[in-house]
Amino acid sequence: MWEYTDKVKETFLHPKNVGEIENPDAVGEVGSIVCGDALKLYLKIDKDTNRIIDAKFQTFGCASAIASSSALTELIKGKTPDEALKVTNNDIAKFLGGLPREKMHCSVMGYEALEAAIANYRGEKPPEVEAGEIVCQCFGVTDQKIKRVVKENNLHTIEDVTNFTKAGGGCGSCVPDIEKILNEVWAGKVLAEAVAPKKKLTNIQKIAMIQEIIEREIRPLLQADGGDVELADVEGNKVIVSLRGMCTGCLMADVTIKNIEKKLKELVSEELIVEAE
Amino acid sequence: MRVVYLDNNATTRVADEVREAMLPYLSELYGNPSSMHTFGGQTHRKIEIAREQAAALINADPEEIIFTSCGTESDNTAVMSSLESVPHKKHIITTRVEHPAVLNFCKAMARRGYRATFLPVGKSGKLNLDELKTSITDDTAVISIMHANNESGVIFPVDEIAAFVSSKGVLFHTDAVQAVGKIAVDVKKLPVDMMSISGHKIHAPKGVGALYVRRGVRFSPYIIGGHQEKGRRAGTENVASIIGFGMACELAGKHLQEYTKVKELRDRLEKGLLQTCPDSRINGDIENRLPNTTNISFEYVEGEAILLRLNEYNICASSGSACTSGSLEPSHVLRSMGVPFTAIHGSVRFSLSVYNTNEDIDLVLKIMPEIIKELRELSPYGREVKEV
């Protein structure tokens, strides 16, 4: 049983703005019956005031998909298309008093339907259909979409990418690709931060960066194989780590240490040396 | 508000007689059955009575029953014990529609170097027996095939399978968690080597089960420690639950004939729903099915939404849709049966027990068409295409 807020339950049981609009000015359609949820959004936009005067939806999906759709229509009514586009998936979730993490993709679907509808109104192609390569074949999710959602929602784990986009939730064969995308998005950020102060790192900054890279980049990889690593100490440029779990006594421990060193050299400072405790 | 409980393949209510039988062992009679003193030792005698009751339900001998903590433990134990008793053989055969207790255990074994064959099923959930026969090799250690499926209710011909498998000298285990108590199961007529039973599916509490191991079959314990269960399952006995389980087995034997009544209720529910809800269909082989289960797909609507609407009337059922599975994947059973995704997402399983009444069915038949109609009005699918 999902832990839905009262607002989600109420909105699901009595959704607002259900149905079709005759002669709509814009239609946005996302999802498919095969994937398990789909949303068709209809907008009526006043030409003179450039405001959304009516919004209706039809949704195939679970309670949170229906509630998110209803919330979306309530949030965008009365706004101009530009104002409406500022509504994020988080605004939809907030409107509902929050959604279970596993159901965040329902709010993302709401945002996408809006984007698609406004693109349709402006005579453009829906933004994500044309751009990007399909990463998750099961749910037809592109790399562009994953990158955007990862950045907008500050996601750092594969599990959260699945929660927000469904990517990786099917056969799971794209999990390594999602991991790569996560690394690309965040390594870029860490790298950018690392390059900026260039060798002017204070000890505290250096340790903080090392800690962050170990947490974010290295531990998840080791944990996937039942191992783990902890930062024990930093003495000047010597980083002392202690291997845990399956890494303890592993024949490949030396290789693991070398790989950690390589990553830290690449992202923090060329001078770093890594040793096991 | 009254609860209309139609989710008995998930779990069942504890029968009043079962709870009464258990209560003394949750208060004053707290002794350890292994103790030398009379106070503890008297509980040992009660456990042996429970063993007789469980054995009687499936026509086994009491010493062929090992008490476990649940159906999953029984399943894991059976497969593991089989693999350990023939260490030179490295092949397991099972089906794609097994309960995760068998399916995921076999997958885990496959990662540890065993070879596992997962047999497909046909459209109505039937096994292709020829495919099973040809997949058996000299290397096959164990075959584990469920008696009845929890989601579709489809009953596999385990008697036929067991007879063939035993002629090949391969160990055969059946997960009979859903079958026992709903249909007659007699191990004197059914040549299985091992069989799993779960307490909470037959009105005993959660946390107790049993594994039947035919006399003469080599057995290797899964949980290792003390001498309990004659060294076949270590750990201090769950005394109260085992006593409750024994009582539940006795009741299940008595209630078996009432399943013709349960089947009538199920059939009335099923027919009524198919008549009043357009674009609905039954999933699974209706000829060979548990008398208490129906799995119906309502096209164009999603299962979780249906369940939450039913929930407003305190009607309990379950669904194979992705949103109810805890993952994003819809039911592996319905997918294996080739049920189209559109129908899986809108699948609802109703599973009855002897405690259900005509009023329960009346309420569902009254409410359900309305729910389906309302949800279809929300859905972009399933409406007539307007002329352009």
PDB file of C-alpha atoms in Angstrom, chain B residues 157-376:
ATOM      1  CA  PRO B 157      -0.992 -31.334 -13.426  1.00  0.00           C
ATOM      2  CA  VAL B 158       1.572 -32.086 -10.710  1.00  0.00           C
ATOM      3  CA  ASP B 159       0.382 -35.707 -10.419  1.00  0.00           C
ATOM      4  CA  GLU B 160       1.284 -36.349 -14.048  1.00  0.00           C
ATOM      5  CA  ILE B 161       4.535 -34.383 -13.752  1.00  0.00           C
ATOM      6  CA  ALA B 162       5.538 -36.114 -10.513  1.00  0.00           C
ATOM      7  CA  ALA B 163       4.898 -39.562 -11.963  1.00  0.00           C
ATOM      8  CA  PHE B 164       7.090 -38.802 -14.971  1.00  0.00           C
ATOM      9  CA  VAL B 165       9.833 -37.120 -12.974  1.00  0.00           C
ATOM     10  CA  SER B 166      10.122 -39.930 -10.434  1.00  0.00           C
ATOM     11  CA  SER B 167      10.615 -42.402 -13.299  1.00  0.00           C
ATOM     12  CA  LYS B 168      13.658 -40.309 -14.257  1.00  0.00           C
ATOM     13  CA  GLY B 169      15.193 -40.429 -10.810  1.00  0.00           C
ATOM     14  CA  VAL B 170      15.065 -36.650 -10.373  1.00  0.00           C
ATOM     15  CA  LEU B 171      13.856 -35.022  -7.148  1.00  0.00           C
ATOM     16  CA  PHE B 172      10.505 -33.267  -7.436  1.00  0.00           C
ATOM     17  CA  HIS B 173       9.294 -30.467  -5.194  1.00  0.00           C
ATOM     18  CA  THR B 174       5.978 -28.701  -5.447  1.00  0.00           C
ATOM     19  CA  ASP B 175       5.028 -25.390  -3.865  1.00  0.00           C
ATOM     20  CA  ALA B 176       1.477 -26.270  -2.776  1.00  0.00           C
ATOM     21  CA  VAL B 177       0.975 -23.149  -0.659  1.00  0.00           C
ATOM     22  CA  GLN B 178      -2.066 -22.066  -2.683  1.00  0.00           C
ATOM     23  CA  ALA B 179      -3.487 -25.530  -3.330  1.00  0.00           C
ATOM     24  CA  VAL B 180      -3.550 -27.087   0.138  1.00  0.00           C
ATOM     25  CA  GLY B 181      -6.804 -26.348   1.912  1.00  0.00           C
ATOM     26  CA  LYS B 182      -8.569 -25.303  -1.306  1.00  0.00           C
ATOM     27  CA  ILE B 183      -8.415 -28.591  -3.227  1.00  0.00           C
ATOM     28  CA  ALA B 184      -7.778 -32.151  -2.042  1.00  0.00           C
ATOM     29  CA  VAL B 185      -4.063 -32.929  -1.891  1.00  0.00           C
ATOM     30  CA  ASP B 186      -3.045 -36.510  -1.100  1.00  0.00           C
ATOM     31  CA  VAL B 187       0.642 -37.353  -1.093  1.00  0.00           C
ATOM     32  CA  LYS B 188      -0.165 -41.087  -1.245  1.00  0.00           C
ATOM     33  CA  LYS B 189      -1.557 -40.466  -4.722  1.00  0.00           C
ATOM     34  CA  LEU B 190       0.778 -37.622  -5.670  1.00  0.00           C
ATOM     35  CA  PRO B 191       4.350 -38.945  -5.971  1.00  0.00           C
ATOM     36  CA  VAL B 192       6.145 -35.740  -4.992  1.00  0.00           C
ATOM     37  CA  ASP B 193       9.345 -35.845  -2.945  1.00  0.00           C
ATOM     38  CA  MET B 194       8.754 -32.571  -1.178  1.00  0.00           C
ATOM     39  CA  MET B 195       5.872 -30.155  -0.791  1.00  0.00           C
ATOM     40  CA  SER B 196       5.592 -26.678   0.750  1.00  0.00           C
ATOM     41  CA  ILE B 197       2.632 -25.531   2.824  1.00  0.00           C
ATOM     42  CA  SER B 198       2.040 -22.133   4.422  1.00  0.00           C
ATOM     43  CA  GLY B 199       0.028 -21.450   7.560  1.00  0.00           C
ATOM     44  CA  HIS B 200      -1.359 -18.006   6.885  1.00  0.00           C
ATOM     45  CA  LYS B 201      -2.997 -19.088   3.633  1.00  0.00           C
ATOM     46  CA  ILE B 202      -5.186 -21.545   5.543  1.00  0.00           C
ATOM     47  CA  HIS B 203      -6.345 -19.401   8.469  1.00  0.00           C
ATOM     48  CA  ALA B 204      -3.326 -19.953  10.733  1.00  0.00           C
ATOM     49  CA  PRO B 205      -1.209 -16.933  11.699  1.00  0.00           C
ATOM     50  CA  LYS B 206       1.678 -15.576   9.619  1.00  0.00           C
ATOM     51  CA  GLY B 207       5.128 -16.950  10.409  1.00  0.00           C
ATOM     52  CA  VAL B 208       4.556 -20.687  10.293  1.00  0.00           C
ATOM     53  CA  GLY B 209       4.670 -23.245   7.506  1.00  0.00           C
ATOM     54  CA  ALA B 210       5.600 -26.811   6.817  1.00  0.00           C
ATOM     55  CA  LEU B 211       7.673 -28.843   4.428  1.00  0.00           C
ATOM     56  CA  TYR B 212       6.572 -32.344   3.589  1.00  0.00           C
ATOM     57  CA  VAL B 213       9.552 -34.621   2.892  1.00  0.00           C
ATOM     58  CA  ARG B 214       8.679 -38.119   1.713  1.00  0.00           C
ATOM     59  CA  ARG B 215      10.183 -40.866   3.823  1.00  0.00           C
ATOM     60  CA  GLY B 216      13.404 -42.115   2.216  1.00  0.00           C
ATOM     61  CA  VAL B 217      14.193 -38.845   0.431  1.00  0.00           C
ATOM     62  CA  ARG B 218      17.632 -37.581   1.375  1.00  0.00           C
ATOM     63  CA  PHE B 219      17.311 -34.385   3.313  1.00  0.00           C
ATOM     64  CA  SER B 220      19.828 -31.792   4.243  1.00  0.00           C
ATOM     65  CA  PRO B 221      18.787 -29.029   6.680  1.00  0.00           C
ATOM     66  CA  TYR B 222      18.776 -25.418   5.573  1.00  0.00           C
ATOM     67  CA  ILE B 223      18.731 -23.820   9.016  1.00  0.00           C
ATOM     68  CA  ILE B 224      21.496 -25.302  11.084  1.00  0.00           C
ATOM     69  CA  GLY B 225      21.775 -25.341  14.851  1.00  0.00           C
ATOM     70  CA  GLY B 226      20.017 -27.344  17.539  1.00  0.00           C
ATOM     71  CA  HIS B 227      18.334 -30.733  17.322  1.00  0.00           C
ATOM     72  CA  GLN B 228      14.757 -29.465  16.890  1.00  0.00           C
ATOM     73  CA  GLU B 229      12.555 -31.200  14.313  1.00  0.00           C
ATOM     74  CA  LYS B 230      14.869 -34.219  14.573  1.00  0.00           C
ATOM     75  CA  GLY B 231      17.787 -32.138  13.402  1.00  0.00           C
ATOM     76  CA  ARG B 232      16.020 -31.216  10.181  1.00  0.00           C
ATOM     77  CA  ARG B 233      15.174 -27.622  11.109  1.00  0.00           C
ATOM     78  CA  ALA B 234      17.030 -25.958  13.934  1.00  0.00           C
ATOM     79  CA  GLY B 235      15.649 -23.159  16.089  1.00  0.00           C
ATOM     80  CA  THR B 236      13.343 -23.183  19.100  1.00  0.00           C
ATOM     81  CA  GLU B 237       9.861 -24.087  17.901  1.00  0.00           C
ATOM     82  CA  ASN B 238       7.295 -21.345  17.311  1.00  0.00           C
ATOM     83  CA  VAL B 239       5.085 -23.247  19.724  1.00  0.00           C
ATOM     84  CA  ALA B 240       1.883 -21.204  19.654  1.00  0.00           C
ATOM     85  CA  SER B 241       1.922 -20.800  15.869  1.00  0.00           C
ATOM     86  CA  ILE B 242       2.661 -24.473  15.248  1.00  0.00           C
ATOM     87  CA  ILE B 243      -0.255 -25.435  17.493  1.00  0.00           C
ATOM     88  CA  GLY B 244      -2.418 -22.919  15.622  1.00  0.00           C
ATOM     89  CA  PHE B 245      -1.188 -24.308  12.310  1.00  0.00           C
ATOM     90  CA  GLY B 246      -2.190 -27.828  13.405  1.00  0.00           C
ATOM     91  CA  MET B 247      -5.667 -26.632  14.268  1.00  0.00           C
ATOM     92  CA  ALA B 248      -5.889 -24.751  10.962  1.00  0.00           C
ATOM     93  CA  CYS B 249      -4.970 -27.949   9.081  1.00  0.00           C
ATOM     94  CA  GLU B 250      -7.706 -29.856  10.892  1.00  0.00           C
ATOM     95  CA  LEU B 251     -10.227 -27.124  10.028  1.00  0.00           C
ATOM     96  CA  ALA B 252      -9.026 -27.007   6.422  1.00  0.00           C
ATOM     97  CA  GLY B 253      -9.739 -30.724   6.096  1.00  0.00           C
ATOM     98  CA  LYS B 254     -13.263 -30.191   7.411  1.00  0.00           C
ATOM     99  CA  HIS B 255     -13.847 -27.124   5.243  1.00  0.00           C
ATOM    100  CA  LEU B 256     -12.659 -28.695   2.012  1.00  0.00           C
ATOM    101  CA  GLN B 257     -16.162 -29.729   0.961  1.00  0.00           C
ATOM    102  CA  GLU B 258     -17.354 -26.157   1.499  1.00  0.00           C
ATOM    103  CA  TYR B 259     -15.234 -25.108  -1.447  1.00  0.00           C
ATOM    104  CA  THR B 260     -18.080 -26.091  -3.774  1.00  0.00           C
ATOM    105  CA  LYS B 261     -19.928 -23.203  -2.115  1.00  0.00           C
ATOM    106  CA  VAL B 262     -16.887 -20.947  -2.435  1.00  0.00           C
ATOM    107  CA  LYS B 263     -16.706 -21.872  -6.117  1.00  0.00           C
ATOM    108  CA  GLU B 264     -20.377 -20.928  -6.583  1.00  0.00           C
ATOM    109  CA  LEU B 265     -19.699 -17.522  -5.063  1.00  0.00           C
ATOM    110  CA  ARG B 266     -16.602 -17.087  -7.223  1.00  0.00           C
ATOM    111  CA  ASP B 267     -18.502 -18.070 -10.360  1.00  0.00           C
ATOM    112  CA  ARG B 268     -21.346 -15.699  -9.555  1.00  0.00           C
ATOM    113  CA  LEU B 269     -18.862 -12.867  -9.002  1.00  0.00           C
ATOM    114  CA  GLU B 270     -17.002 -13.646 -12.201  1.00  0.00           C
ATOM    115  CA  LYS B 271     -20.065 -13.999 -14.425  1.00  0.00           C
ATOM    116  CA  GLY B 272     -21.617 -10.881 -12.955  1.00  0.00           C
ATOM    117  CA  LEU B 273     -18.512  -8.786 -13.562  1.00  0.00           C
ATOM    118  CA  LEU B 274     -18.033 -10.030 -17.122  1.00  0.00           C
ATOM    119  CA  GLN B 275     -21.683  -9.189 -17.852  1.00  0.00           C
ATOM    120  CA  THR B 276     -21.765  -5.743 -16.297  1.00  0.00           C
ATOM    121  CA  CYS B 277     -18.293  -4.475 -17.202  1.00  0.00           C
ATOM    122  CA  PRO B 278     -17.645  -4.310 -20.933  1.00  0.00           C
ATOM    123  CA  ASP B 279     -14.137  -5.070 -22.239  1.00  0.00           C
ATOM    124  CA  SER B 280     -13.309  -7.401 -19.404  1.00  0.00           C
ATOM    125  CA  ARG B 281     -11.729 -10.844 -19.646  1.00  0.00           C
ATOM    126  CA  ILE B 282     -10.640 -13.721 -17.447  1.00  0.00           C
ATOM    127  CA  ASN B 283      -6.920 -14.510 -17.267  1.00  0.00           C
ATOM    128  CA  GLY B 284      -6.000 -18.179 -17.027  1.00  0.00           C
ATOM    129  CA  ASP B 285      -7.308 -21.653 -17.752  1.00  0.00           C
ATOM    130  CA  ILE B 286     -10.876 -21.704 -16.415  1.00  0.00           C
ATOM    131  CA  GLU B 287     -11.046 -25.512 -16.625  1.00  0.00           C
ATOM    132  CA  ASN B 288      -8.165 -26.172 -14.230  1.00  0.00           C
ATOM    133  CA  ARG B 289      -8.351 -23.477 -11.644  1.00  0.00           C
ATOM    134  CA  LEU B 290      -8.579 -23.080  -7.888  1.00  0.00           C
ATOM    135  CA  PRO B 291     -12.227 -22.812  -6.833  1.00  0.00           C
ATOM    136  CA  ASN B 292     -11.636 -19.543  -4.958  1.00  0.00           C
ATOM    137  CA  THR B 293      -9.662 -17.453  -7.465  1.00  0.00           C
ATOM    138  CA  THR B 294     -10.595 -15.269 -10.383  1.00  0.00           C
ATOM    139  CA  ASN B 295      -8.237 -12.953 -12.206  1.00  0.00           C
ATOM    140  CA  ILE B 296     -10.078 -10.468 -14.392  1.00  0.00           C
ATOM    141  CA  SER B 297      -8.693  -7.741 -16.630  1.00  0.00           C
ATOM    142  CA  PHE B 298     -10.596  -4.533 -17.200  1.00  0.00           C
ATOM    143  CA  GLU B 299      -9.174  -2.904 -20.299  1.00  0.00           C
ATOM    144  CA  TYR B 300      -8.306   0.812 -20.464  1.00  0.00           C
ATOM    145  CA  VAL B 301      -8.106   1.325 -16.708  1.00  0.00           C
ATOM    146  CA  GLU B 302      -5.298   0.794 -14.246  1.00  0.00           C
ATOM    147  CA  GLY B 303      -5.325  -1.731 -11.412  1.00  0.00           C
ATOM    148  CA  GLU B 304      -4.126   0.445  -8.559  1.00  0.00           C
ATOM    149  CA  ALA B 305      -6.810   3.002  -9.319  1.00  0.00           C
ATOM    150  CA  ILE B 306      -9.436   0.227  -9.230  1.00  0.00           C
ATOM    151  CA  LEU B 307      -8.111  -1.109  -5.910  1.00  0.00           C
ATOM    152  CA  LEU B 308      -8.114   2.308  -4.264  1.00  0.00           C
ATOM    153  CA  ARG B 309     -11.678   2.926  -5.376  1.00  0.00           C
ATOM    154  CA  LEU B 310     -12.680  -0.488  -3.995  1.00  0.00           C
ATOM    155  CA  ASN B 311     -10.805   0.448  -0.848  1.00  0.00           C
ATOM    156  CA  GLU B 312     -13.323   3.255  -0.286  1.00  0.00           C
ATOM    157  CA  TYR B 313     -15.923   0.508   0.283  1.00  0.00           C
ATOM    158  CA  ASN B 314     -13.526  -1.604   2.370  1.00  0.00           C
ATOM    159  CA  ILE B 315     -13.364  -4.179  -0.409  1.00  0.00           C
ATOM    160  CA  CYS B 316      -9.949  -5.876  -0.484  1.00  0.00           C
ATOM    161  CA  ALA B 317      -8.510  -7.374  -3.665  1.00  0.00           C
ATOM    162  CA  SER B 318      -5.180  -7.241  -5.471  1.00  0.00           C
ATOM    163  CA  SER B 319      -3.810  -6.439  -8.918  1.00  0.00           C
ATOM    164  CA  GLY B 320      -1.029  -7.464 -11.263  1.00  0.00           C
ATOM    165  CA  SER B 321      -0.521  -3.905 -12.459  1.00  0.00           C
ATOM    166  CA  ALA B 322       2.906  -2.308 -12.358  1.00  0.00           C
ATOM    167  CA  CYS B 323       1.850   0.329  -9.853  1.00  0.00           C
ATOM    168  CA  THR B 324       0.889  -2.256  -7.251  1.00  0.00           C
ATOM    169  CA  SER B 325       3.930  -4.474  -7.603  1.00  0.00           C
ATOM    170  CA  GLY B 326       6.382  -2.266  -5.739  1.00  0.00           C
ATOM    171  CA  SER B 327       8.458  -2.137  -8.903  1.00  0.00           C
ATOM    172  CA  LEU B 328       7.554  -0.707 -12.287  1.00  0.00           C
ATOM    173  CA  GLU B 329       7.138  -4.154 -13.772  1.00  0.00           C
ATOM    174  CA  PRO B 330       3.680  -5.621 -14.066  1.00  0.00           C
ATOM    175  CA  SER B 331       2.993  -9.212 -12.947  1.00  0.00           C
ATOM    176  CA  HIS B 332       5.557 -11.737 -14.200  1.00  0.00           C
ATOM    177  CA  VAL B 333       2.857 -14.400 -14.153  1.00  0.00           C
ATOM    178  CA  LEU B 334       0.448 -12.576 -16.439  1.00  0.00           C
ATOM    179  CA  ARG B 335       3.301 -11.515 -18.731  1.00  0.00           C
ATOM    180  CA  SER B 336       4.478 -15.119 -19.004  1.00  0.00           C
ATOM    181  CA  MET B 337       0.939 -16.074 -19.957  1.00  0.00           C
ATOM    182  CA  GLY B 338       1.084 -13.627 -22.844  1.00  0.00           C
ATOM    183  CA  VAL B 339      -1.626 -11.375 -21.426  1.00  0.00           C
ATOM    184  CA  PRO B 340      -1.247  -8.065 -23.292  1.00  0.00           C
ATOM    185  CA  PHE B 341       0.223  -5.225 -21.223  1.00  0.00           C
ATOM    186  CA  THR B 342      -2.971  -3.233 -21.620  1.00  0.00           C
ATOM    187  CA  ALA B 343      -4.881  -6.017 -19.889  1.00  0.00           C
ATOM    188  CA  ILE B 344      -2.253  -6.679 -17.196  1.00  0.00           C
ATOM    189  CA  HIS B 345      -2.364  -3.078 -16.005  1.00  0.00           C
ATOM    190  CA  GLY B 346      -6.094  -3.423 -15.476  1.00  0.00           C
ATOM    191  CA  SER B 347      -6.032  -6.864 -13.856  1.00  0.00           C
ATOM    192  CA  VAL B 348      -7.738  -7.522 -10.544  1.00  0.00           C
ATOM    193  CA  ARG B 349      -7.537 -10.742  -8.565  1.00  0.00           C
ATOM    194  CA  PHE B 350     -10.374 -11.692  -6.274  1.00  0.00           C
ATOM    195  CA  SER B 351      -9.634 -14.659  -4.020  1.00  0.00           C
ATOM    196  CA  LEU B 352     -12.328 -15.981  -1.707  1.00  0.00           C
ATOM    197  CA  SER B 353     -12.446 -18.081   1.438  1.00  0.00           C
ATOM    198  CA  VAL B 354     -15.094 -20.049   3.294  1.00  0.00           C
ATOM    199  CA  TYR B 355     -15.808 -16.912   5.306  1.00  0.00           C
ATOM    200  CA  ASN B 356     -17.140 -14.976   2.319  1.00  0.00           C
ATOM    201  CA  THR B 357     -20.872 -14.526   1.954  1.00  0.00           C
ATOM    202  CA  ASN B 358     -23.425 -13.770  -0.727  1.00  0.00           C
ATOM    203  CA  GLU B 359     -23.600 -10.221   0.616  1.00  0.00           C
ATOM    204  CA  ASP B 360     -19.886  -9.751  -0.081  1.00  0.00           C
ATOM    205  CA  ILE B 361     -20.388 -10.712  -3.701  1.00  0.00           C
ATOM    206  CA  ASP B 362     -23.515  -8.557  -3.981  1.00  0.00           C
ATOM    207  CA  LEU B 363     -21.586  -5.502  -2.838  1.00  0.00           C
ATOM    208  CA  VAL B 364     -18.769  -6.007  -5.367  1.00  0.00           C
ATOM    209  CA  LEU B 365     -21.249  -6.622  -8.153  1.00  0.00           C
ATOM    210  CA  LYS B 366     -23.039  -3.410  -7.215  1.00  0.00           C
ATOM    211  CA  ILE B 367     -19.940  -1.221  -6.884  1.00  0.00           C
ATOM    212  CA  MET B 368     -17.559  -2.511  -9.517  1.00  0.00           C
ATOM    213  CA  PRO B 369     -19.393  -1.542 -12.753  1.00  0.00           C
ATOM    214  CA  GLU B 370     -19.641   2.009 -11.431  1.00  0.00           C
ATOM    215  CA  ILE B 371     -15.918   2.158 -10.599  1.00  0.00           C
ATOM    216  CA  ILE B 372     -14.895   0.827 -13.996  1.00  0.00           C
ATOM    217  CA  LYS B 373     -17.235   3.235 -15.756  1.00  0.00           C
ATOM    218  CA  GLU B 374     -15.913   6.222 -13.797  1.00  0.00           C
ATOM    219  CA  LEU B 375     -12.276   5.343 -14.342  1.00  0.00           C
ATOM    220  CA  ARG B 376     -12.905   4.826 -18.040  1.00  0.00           C
TER     221      ARG B 376
END
